[in-house]
GROMACS .gro file of C-alpha atoms in nm:
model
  229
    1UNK     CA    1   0.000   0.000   0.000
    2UNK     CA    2   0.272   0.269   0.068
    3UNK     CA    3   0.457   0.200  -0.237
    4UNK     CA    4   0.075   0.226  -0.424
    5UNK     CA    5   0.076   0.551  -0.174
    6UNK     CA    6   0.413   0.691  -0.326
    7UNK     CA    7   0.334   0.615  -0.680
    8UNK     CA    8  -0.025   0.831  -0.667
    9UNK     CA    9   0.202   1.124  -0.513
   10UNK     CA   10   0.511   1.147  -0.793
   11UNK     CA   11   0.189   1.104  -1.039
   12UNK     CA   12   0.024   1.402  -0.911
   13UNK     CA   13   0.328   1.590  -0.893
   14UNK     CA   14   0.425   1.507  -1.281
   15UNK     CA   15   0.056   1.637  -1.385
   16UNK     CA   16   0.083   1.973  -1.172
   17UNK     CA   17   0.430   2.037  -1.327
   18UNK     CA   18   0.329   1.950  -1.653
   19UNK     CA   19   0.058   2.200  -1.625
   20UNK     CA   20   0.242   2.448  -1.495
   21UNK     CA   21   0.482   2.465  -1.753
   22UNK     CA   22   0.271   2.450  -2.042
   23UNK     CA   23   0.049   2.717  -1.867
   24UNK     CA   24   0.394   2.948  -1.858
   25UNK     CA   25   0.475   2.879  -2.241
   26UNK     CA   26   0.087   2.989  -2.314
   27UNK     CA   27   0.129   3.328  -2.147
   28UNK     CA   28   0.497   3.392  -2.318
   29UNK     CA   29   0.288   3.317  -2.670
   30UNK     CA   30   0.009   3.593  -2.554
   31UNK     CA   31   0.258   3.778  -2.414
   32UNK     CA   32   0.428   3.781  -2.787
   33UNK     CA   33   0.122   3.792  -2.981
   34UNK     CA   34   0.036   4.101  -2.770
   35UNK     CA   35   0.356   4.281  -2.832
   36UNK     CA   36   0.307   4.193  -3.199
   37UNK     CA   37  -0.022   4.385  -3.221
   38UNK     CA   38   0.097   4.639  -3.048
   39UNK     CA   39   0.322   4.755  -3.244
   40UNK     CA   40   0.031   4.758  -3.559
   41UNK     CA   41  -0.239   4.937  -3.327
   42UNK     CA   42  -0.012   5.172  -3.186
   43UNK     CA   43  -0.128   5.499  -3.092
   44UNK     CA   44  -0.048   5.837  -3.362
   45UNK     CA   45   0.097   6.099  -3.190
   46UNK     CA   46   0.012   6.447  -3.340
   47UNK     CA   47   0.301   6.678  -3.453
   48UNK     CA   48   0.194   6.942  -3.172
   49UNK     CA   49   0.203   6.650  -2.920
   50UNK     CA   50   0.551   6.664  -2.942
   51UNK     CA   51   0.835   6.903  -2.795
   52UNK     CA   52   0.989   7.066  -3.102
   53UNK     CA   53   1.349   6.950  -2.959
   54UNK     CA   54   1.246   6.552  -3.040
   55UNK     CA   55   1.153   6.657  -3.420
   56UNK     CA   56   1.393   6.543  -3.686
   57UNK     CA   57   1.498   6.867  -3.862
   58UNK     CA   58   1.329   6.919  -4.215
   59UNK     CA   59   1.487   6.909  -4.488
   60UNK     CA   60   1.489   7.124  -4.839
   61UNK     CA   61   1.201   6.999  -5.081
   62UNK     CA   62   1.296   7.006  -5.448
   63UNK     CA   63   1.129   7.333  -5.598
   64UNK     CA   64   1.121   7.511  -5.905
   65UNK     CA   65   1.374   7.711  -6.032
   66UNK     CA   66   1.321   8.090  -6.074
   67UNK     CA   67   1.248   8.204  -6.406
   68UNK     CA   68   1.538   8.383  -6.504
   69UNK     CA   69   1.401   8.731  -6.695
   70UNK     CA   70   1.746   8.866  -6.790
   71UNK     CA   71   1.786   8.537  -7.047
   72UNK     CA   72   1.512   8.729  -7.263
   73UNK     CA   73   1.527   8.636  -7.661
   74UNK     CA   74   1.668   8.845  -7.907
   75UNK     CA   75   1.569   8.867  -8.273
   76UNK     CA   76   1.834   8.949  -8.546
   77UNK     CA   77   1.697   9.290  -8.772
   78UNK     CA   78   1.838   9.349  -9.116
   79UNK     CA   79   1.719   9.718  -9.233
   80UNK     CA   80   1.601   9.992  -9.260
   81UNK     CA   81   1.465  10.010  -9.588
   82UNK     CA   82   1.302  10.272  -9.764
   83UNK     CA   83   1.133  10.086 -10.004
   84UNK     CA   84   0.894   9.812  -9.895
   85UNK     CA   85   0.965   9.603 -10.188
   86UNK     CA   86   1.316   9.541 -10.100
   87UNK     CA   87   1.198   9.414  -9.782
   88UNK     CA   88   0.962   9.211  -9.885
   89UNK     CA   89   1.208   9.006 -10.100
   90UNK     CA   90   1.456   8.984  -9.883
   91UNK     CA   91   1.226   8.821  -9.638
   92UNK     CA   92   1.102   8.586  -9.931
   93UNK     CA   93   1.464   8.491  -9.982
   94UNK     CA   94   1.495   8.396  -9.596
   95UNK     CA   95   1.204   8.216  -9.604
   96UNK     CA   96   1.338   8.018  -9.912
   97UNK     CA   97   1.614   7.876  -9.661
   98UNK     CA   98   1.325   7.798  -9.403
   99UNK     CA   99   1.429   8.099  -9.209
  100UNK     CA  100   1.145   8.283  -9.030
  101UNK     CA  101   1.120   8.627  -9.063
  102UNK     CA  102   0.882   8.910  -9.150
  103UNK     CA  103   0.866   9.314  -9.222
  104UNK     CA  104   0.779   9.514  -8.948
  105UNK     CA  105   0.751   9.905  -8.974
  106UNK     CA  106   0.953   9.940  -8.617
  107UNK     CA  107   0.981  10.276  -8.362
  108UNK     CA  108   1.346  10.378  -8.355
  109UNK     CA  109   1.509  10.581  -8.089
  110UNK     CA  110   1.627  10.937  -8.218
  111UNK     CA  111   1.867  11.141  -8.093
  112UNK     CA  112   1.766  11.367  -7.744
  113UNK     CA  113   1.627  11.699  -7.805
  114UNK     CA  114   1.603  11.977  -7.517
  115UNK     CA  115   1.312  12.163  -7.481
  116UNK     CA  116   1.295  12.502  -7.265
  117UNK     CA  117   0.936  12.627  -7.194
  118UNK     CA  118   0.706  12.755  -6.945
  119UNK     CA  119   0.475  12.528  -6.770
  120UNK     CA  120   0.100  12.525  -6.897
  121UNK     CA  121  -0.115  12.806  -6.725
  122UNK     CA  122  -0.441  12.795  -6.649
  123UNK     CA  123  -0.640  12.817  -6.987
  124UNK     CA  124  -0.611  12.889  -7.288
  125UNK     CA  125  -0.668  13.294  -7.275
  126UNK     CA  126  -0.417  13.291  -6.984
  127UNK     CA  127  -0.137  13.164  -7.212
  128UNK     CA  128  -0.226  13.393  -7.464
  129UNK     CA  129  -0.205  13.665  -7.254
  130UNK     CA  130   0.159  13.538  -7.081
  131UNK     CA  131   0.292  13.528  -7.428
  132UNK     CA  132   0.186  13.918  -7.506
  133UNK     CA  133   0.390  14.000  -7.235
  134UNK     CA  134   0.696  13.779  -7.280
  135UNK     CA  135   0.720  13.891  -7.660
  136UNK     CA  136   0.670  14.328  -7.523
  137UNK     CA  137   1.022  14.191  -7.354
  138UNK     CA  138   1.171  14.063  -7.702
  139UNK     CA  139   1.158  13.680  -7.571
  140UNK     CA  140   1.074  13.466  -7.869
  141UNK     CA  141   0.803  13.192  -7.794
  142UNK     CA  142   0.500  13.054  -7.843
  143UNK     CA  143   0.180  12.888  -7.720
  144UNK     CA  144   0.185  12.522  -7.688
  145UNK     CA  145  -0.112  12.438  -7.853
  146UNK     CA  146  -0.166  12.045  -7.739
  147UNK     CA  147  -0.028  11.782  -7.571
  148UNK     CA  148   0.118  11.720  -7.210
  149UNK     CA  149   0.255  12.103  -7.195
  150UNK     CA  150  -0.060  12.226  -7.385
  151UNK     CA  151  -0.093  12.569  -7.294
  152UNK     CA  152   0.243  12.621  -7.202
  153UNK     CA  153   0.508  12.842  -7.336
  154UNK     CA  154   0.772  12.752  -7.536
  155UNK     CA  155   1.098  12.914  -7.584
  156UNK     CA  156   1.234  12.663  -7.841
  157UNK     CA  157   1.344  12.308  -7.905
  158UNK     CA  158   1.771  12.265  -7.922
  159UNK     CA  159   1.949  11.905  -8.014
  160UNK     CA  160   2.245  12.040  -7.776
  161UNK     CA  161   2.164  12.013  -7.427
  162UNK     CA  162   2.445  12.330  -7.365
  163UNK     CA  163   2.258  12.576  -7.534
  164UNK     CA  164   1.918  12.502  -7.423
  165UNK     CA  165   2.061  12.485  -7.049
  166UNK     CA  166   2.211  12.923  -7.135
  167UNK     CA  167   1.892  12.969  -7.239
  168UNK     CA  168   1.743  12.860  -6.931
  169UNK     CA  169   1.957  13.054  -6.693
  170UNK     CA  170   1.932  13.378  -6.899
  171UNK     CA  171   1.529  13.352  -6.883
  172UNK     CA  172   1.570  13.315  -6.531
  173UNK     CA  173   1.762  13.568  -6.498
  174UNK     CA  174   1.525  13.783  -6.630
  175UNK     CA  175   1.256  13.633  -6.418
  176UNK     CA  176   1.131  13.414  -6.645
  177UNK     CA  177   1.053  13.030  -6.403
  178UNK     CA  178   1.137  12.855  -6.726
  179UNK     CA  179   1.189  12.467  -6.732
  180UNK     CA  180   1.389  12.221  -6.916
  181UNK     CA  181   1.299  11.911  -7.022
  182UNK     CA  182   1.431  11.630  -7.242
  183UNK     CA  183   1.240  11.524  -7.575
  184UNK     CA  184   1.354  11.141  -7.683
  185UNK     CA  185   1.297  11.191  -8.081
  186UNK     CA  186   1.160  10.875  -8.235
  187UNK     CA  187   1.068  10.789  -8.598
  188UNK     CA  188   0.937  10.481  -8.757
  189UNK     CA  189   1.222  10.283  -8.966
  190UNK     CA  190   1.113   9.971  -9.221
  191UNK     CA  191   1.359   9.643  -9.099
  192UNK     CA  192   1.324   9.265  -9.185
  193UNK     CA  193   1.303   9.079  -8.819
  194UNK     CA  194   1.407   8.727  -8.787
  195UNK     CA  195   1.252   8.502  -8.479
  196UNK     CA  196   1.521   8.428  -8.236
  197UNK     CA  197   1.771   8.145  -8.388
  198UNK     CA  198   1.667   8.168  -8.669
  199UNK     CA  199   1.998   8.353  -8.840
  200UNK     CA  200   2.176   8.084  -8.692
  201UNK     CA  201   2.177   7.827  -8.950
  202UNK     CA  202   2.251   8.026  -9.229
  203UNK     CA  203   2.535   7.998  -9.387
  204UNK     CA  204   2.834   8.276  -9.394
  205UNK     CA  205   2.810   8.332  -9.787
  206UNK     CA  206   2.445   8.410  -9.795
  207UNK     CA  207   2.502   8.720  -9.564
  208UNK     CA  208   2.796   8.794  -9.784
  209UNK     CA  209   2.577   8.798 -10.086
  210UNK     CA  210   2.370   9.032  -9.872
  211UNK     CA  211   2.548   9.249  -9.767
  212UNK     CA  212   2.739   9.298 -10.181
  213UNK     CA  213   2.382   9.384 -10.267
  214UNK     CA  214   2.272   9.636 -10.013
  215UNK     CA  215   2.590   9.783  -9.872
  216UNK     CA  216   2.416  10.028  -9.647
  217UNK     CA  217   2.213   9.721  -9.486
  218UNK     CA  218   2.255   9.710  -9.092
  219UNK     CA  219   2.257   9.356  -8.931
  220UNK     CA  220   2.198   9.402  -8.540
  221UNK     CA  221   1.994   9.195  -8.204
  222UNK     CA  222   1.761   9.339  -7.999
  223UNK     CA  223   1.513   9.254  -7.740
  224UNK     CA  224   1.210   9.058  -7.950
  225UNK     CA  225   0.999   9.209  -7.659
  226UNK     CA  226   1.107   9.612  -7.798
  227UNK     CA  227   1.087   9.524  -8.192
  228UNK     CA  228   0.728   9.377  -8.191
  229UNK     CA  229   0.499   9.540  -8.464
   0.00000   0.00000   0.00000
């Protein structure tokens, strides 16, 4: 009986370890599995959550590039010409070689003028009656009769800037509040214009050829933008 007795003991003993451990292996796989989903359902933290020291610094996100407005195109002009007809076949000649260009009746810039004058006065009979006076002193002028100085006087347009400035000081002198102002002369010139690259591809005996026919002709570049018709 007590060896029955001892063998019922070391049995129970085997089943309660047995159970143990296998209860311990469980929990380490839920422990695990926990961990595991964890990880997946973890929380989001929202940027102002955080202390701005625990932030990884930014860094530079590719952008555009600035436009770069000084790189503006320029167009090649071959001119002036008086007659339209000579133009015209020059530009069907450039076309020919699959060159793109047109005639384009183009504002030049003139020389400066100076112009010395007396603001405009009130009206009309005003300036009229300013001049009577300024002529009964032997000043030669006239009324400006339109434009920005209309009803102004004028004491005369010069192309050198010296003597319109002694005239100036000697009206002045006289008591005269006369003014000086400069006058950009423009006129309106015929030229061929090529788009930009287009004179590029054409070959050095063609503007040779040119230039033997029309010796007075003027190549140059300007800004497209300031020779558009």
């Amino acid at each position: 009986m007590r060896w029955i007795a001892l063998f019922l003991l070391l049995l129970n003993v085997g089943i309660f370890a047995w159970f143990a451990l296998g209860s311990g292996a469980q929990e380490e796989a839920v422990r695990v599995t926990e961990e595991k989903v964890g990880v997946q359902n973890k929380r989001i933290i929202l940027v102002g959550e955080v202390s701005p020291q625990t932030l990884p610094p930014l860094t530079d996100s590719p952008a555009r590039s600035p436009v770069d407005h000084s790189a503006e195109q320029l167009c090649t002009l071959l001119g002036p010409f008086s007659e339209e007809h000579q133009g015209e076949a020059i530009v069907q000649r450039l076309k020919a070689l699959q060159a793109s260009a047109e005639l384009r009746d183009i504002e030049m810039q003139g020389p400066m003028r100076y112009w010395v004058f007396l603001p405009p006065l009130n009206s009309r009979r005003e300036a009229f009656n300013r001049l009577r006076e300024l002529q009964a002193q032997g000043i030669d002028s006239y009324v400006i009769p339109k434009g920005a100085l209309a009803d102004g006087i004028s004491f005369g347009i010069f192309s050198e800037r010296k003597r319109a400035e002694t005239l100036t000081d000697n009206l002045v002198g006289r008591g005269v509040r006369a003014q000086l102002r400069e006058e950009p002369q423009t006129h309106r010139e015929r030229w061929v214009v090529l788009a930009p690259g287009a004179s590029d591809y054409l070959a050095p005996e063609f503007w040779h050829r040119l230039q033997q026919e029309y010796p007075e002709l003027d190549r140059r570049r300007n800004l497209c933008a300031e020779v558009a018709g």
